[in-house]
Each structure stands twice: as structure tokens, then as C-alpha cells.
């Protein structure tokens, strides 16, 4: 566990990213893009992956295409990856500690929501085995939501998410959970505190800036941010 020397302020609302944070879908994205890269003798490296984590699908495809000089358009790459993802996304699993924390917050009437870069179609594929779990959230803001004009690292998705609590939550009262550098930047730009739970493969230089950094959701202590303790 590490911090950037920032003191923690009490929060009243919690917002979760989804991919690689609630669900192990980042692993499945890697599988799908590497399958395509194999055709061209290319490697989908962590350098490339870390630059696209948290971005909207077409933006991510463009960066992957340009970085690896693939002989496809971004649209073609996206279409091919979607065909693979349709096959593998339904196997997504909840990550350790996720159910415990979400159920705990729900039990203590803490408003909770999801702000994800995933569009509606891929969200359905990823959550098909977890409908009851995602029904626990007050609301879910998707990447193709018309009110989200700019994807992460811009703050739009988190600001839209905060505004949809009833009553709306002020950003400084929201705690965000993220795994991606772009998501951490978005939360900070929104004026929110952010707990980062990065993949072990992520370069340490890309895990700076978060209010708190953990190796797993299982390490999180709600009391740090003025939330009810685990029983």
C-alpha cells in the first residue's frame, strides 16, 4: 500500500470504474488484441496497453493501430477485436474484494455508481453473468452516453456520474476506484479523490498521482475515507 503523501478527506459517495477494477476484462482485451497482432507478427505490449486503458473503444483502436503499425484501419481493428470479444467477454469474473466492498457500501446506504468507458453493447457482454451484482449500483454511466462528450483522461464520465446521484453529489465528496492511468487522471481532473488498484504489470511511473494505491480491493479500509468499517 502506498500513498502520494496526501491526507484523506471523508466522502459520502463512491464511483467505480469497471474494466480491470470490478471485472477482469483487461486480461480479455489483451487476449483479443494479441490474437489479431499474431497475424502480423506483432506484440501487444504493456507499453501500448497502458496507453489505451480507460479510453473509448475507437480511440484505443487508433492508438494500437498507430503504435504497432498494423496494416488495418482503426475501424477494422475494432471490428475484428469485437468479434473475438463477443466470444470471450461473457467469461469475465469479478475481481477479489469487489463483492465484499460493494455489498458493504450498499448495506450502509452509501450511494454507489459505475463510470465506465465501455459502450452499451460490450457492457452487456461483460456483465451477462453478473446482472444481480450490477443491479446493486444506483446508476451506471457508459462510454457511449450522450452526456459524456470526452472520454478519460477528461473528467466528463465522473462528473456526469456524480451529477446523476439523487441528490447530485459534489465532486469533492466522491471517491473513485480506478485501475488505469487515464482513469486516475480523469478522477483528479474531476476534483475527486481516487484509489488506484493497478495491474502488477503496469510501470510504477504510471501509478503516480492517485490519493491511495493498493494491490487489491481486499486491502481497502473504508474508514480511511470516513466510511463505515467492515464488521
Coordinates of C-alpha atoms in Angstrom, one line a residue, residues 27-168:
X27 CA -7.0 -9.6 -19.4
X28 CA -9.6 -10.4 -22.0
X29 CA -8.8 -7.3 -24.0
X30 CA -5.2 -8.4 -24.1
X31 CA -6.2 -11.8 -25.4
X32 CA -8.3 -10.3 -28.1
X33 CA -5.8 -7.8 -29.4
X34 CA -2.9 -10.2 -29.2
X35 CA -4.8 -12.7 -31.3
X36 CA -5.1 -10.1 -34.1
X37 CA -1.4 -9.0 -33.6
X38 CA -0.3 -12.6 -34.0
X39 CA -1.5 -12.5 -37.7
X40 CA 1.0 -9.7 -38.3
X41 CA 3.9 -10.9 -36.1
X42 CA 3.4 -8.0 -33.7
X43 CA 3.3 -8.0 -29.9
X44 CA 0.6 -6.2 -27.9
X45 CA 2.9 -4.9 -25.2
X46 CA 2.2 -3.4 -21.8
X47 CA 3.6 -0.1 -23.1
X48 CA 0.8 0.1 -25.7
X49 CA -1.8 -1.4 -23.4
X50 CA -1.2 1.1 -20.6
X51 CA -1.7 4.0 -23.1
X52 CA -5.2 2.8 -24.1
X53 CA -6.6 1.6 -20.8
X54 CA -9.7 3.5 -19.9
X55 CA -10.1 5.1 -23.4
X56 CA -13.2 4.8 -25.6
X57 CA -13.0 1.8 -28.0
X58 CA -12.3 3.6 -31.3
X59 CA -9.7 5.9 -29.7
X60 CA -8.0 2.9 -28.2
X61 CA -8.1 1.0 -31.6
X62 CA -6.5 4.0 -33.3
X63 CA -3.6 4.2 -30.8
X64 CA -3.0 0.4 -31.0
X65 CA -3.0 0.6 -34.8
X66 CA -0.6 3.5 -34.9
X67 CA 1.7 2.3 -32.2
X68 CA 2.1 -1.2 -33.7
X69 CA 1.8 0.0 -37.4
X70 CA -0.8 -2.6 -38.1
X71 CA -2.0 -2.9 -41.8
X72 CA -5.6 -2.2 -40.8
X73 CA -7.7 0.8 -40.2
X74 CA -8.8 1.5 -36.6
X75 CA -12.3 0.6 -37.6
X76 CA -11.2 -2.7 -39.0
X77 CA -9.2 -3.5 -35.9
X78 CA -12.1 -2.6 -33.7
X79 CA -14.5 -4.8 -35.7
X80 CA -12.1 -7.8 -35.6
X81 CA -11.5 -7.4 -31.8
X82 CA -15.2 -7.1 -31.2
X83 CA -15.8 -10.5 -32.9
X84 CA -13.3 -12.1 -30.6
X85 CA -14.6 -10.2 -27.5
X86 CA -18.2 -11.4 -28.2
X87 CA -16.8 -14.9 -27.7
X88 CA -14.7 -14.3 -24.6
X89 CA -16.3 -11.3 -22.6
X90 CA -19.1 -13.4 -21.1
X91 CA -16.4 -15.3 -19.2
X92 CA -15.4 -12.2 -17.2
X93 CA -15.1 -12.7 -13.5
X94 CA -15.4 -10.3 -10.6
X95 CA -12.0 -9.4 -9.1
X96 CA -11.1 -10.2 -5.4
X97 CA -12.6 -8.0 -2.7
X98 CA -15.1 -6.3 -5.1
X99 CA -18.3 -8.0 -4.0
X100 CA -17.4 -7.6 -0.3
X101 CA -16.9 -3.8 -0.7
X102 CA -19.9 -3.1 -2.9
X103 CA -22.2 -5.1 -0.7
X104 CA -20.8 -3.4 2.4
X105 CA -21.4 0.1 0.9
X106 CA -24.9 -0.9 -0.2
X107 CA -25.7 -2.2 3.3
X108 CA -24.6 1.1 4.9
X109 CA -26.6 3.1 2.4
X110 CA -23.6 4.7 0.7
X111 CA -24.6 5.8 -2.8
X112 CA -22.6 3.9 -5.4
X113 CA -22.3 4.1 -9.2
X114 CA -20.2 2.9 -12.1
X115 CA -18.5 5.2 -14.7
X116 CA -17.1 3.0 -17.5
X117 CA -15.6 3.7 -20.9
X118 CA -17.4 0.5 -22.2
X119 CA -20.3 1.2 -24.6
X120 CA -23.7 -0.4 -24.2
X121 CA -23.0 -3.5 -26.4
X122 CA -19.8 -4.5 -24.7
X123 CA -21.2 -3.7 -21.2
X124 CA -23.9 -6.3 -21.8
X125 CA -21.5 -8.9 -22.9
X126 CA -19.2 -8.4 -19.9
X127 CA -21.9 -8.3 -17.3
X128 CA -24.2 -11.1 -18.6
X129 CA -23.2 -13.4 -15.7
X130 CA -23.3 -10.6 -13.1
X131 CA -26.6 -8.9 -13.6
X132 CA -27.6 -9.2 -9.9
X133 CA -24.2 -7.6 -8.9
X134 CA -24.6 -4.6 -11.3
X135 CA -28.2 -4.1 -10.1
X136 CA -26.7 -3.0 -6.7
X137 CA -25.5 0.3 -8.2
X138 CA -27.6 3.4 -8.1
X139 CA -26.7 4.1 -11.8
X140 CA -24.2 3.2 -14.5
X141 CA -22.7 5.7 -16.9
X142 CA -21.5 4.1 -20.1
X143 CA -18.8 5.3 -22.6
X144 CA -21.4 6.0 -25.3
X145 CA -23.6 8.1 -23.0
X146 CA -24.6 11.2 -25.0
X147 CA -23.7 13.4 -21.9
X148 CA -20.1 12.1 -21.9
X149 CA -18.6 14.3 -24.6
X150 CA -15.0 13.3 -23.9
X151 CA -13.5 10.0 -22.7
X152 CA -11.0 9.5 -20.0
X153 CA -8.5 11.2 -19.1
X154 CA -11.0 14.0 -19.4
X155 CA -13.3 14.2 -16.3
X156 CA -16.7 14.0 -18.2
X157 CA -17.7 10.5 -17.2
X158 CA -17.1 11.0 -13.5
X159 CA -18.7 14.5 -13.4
X160 CA -21.8 13.1 -15.3
X161 CA -21.9 10.2 -12.8
X162 CA -21.7 12.4 -9.8
X163 CA -24.5 14.6 -11.2
X164 CA -26.8 11.7 -11.5
X165 CA -26.9 10.7 -7.8
X166 CA -30.1 11.8 -6.2
X167 CA -29.5 14.5 -5.0
X168 CA -26.4 15.2 -7.1

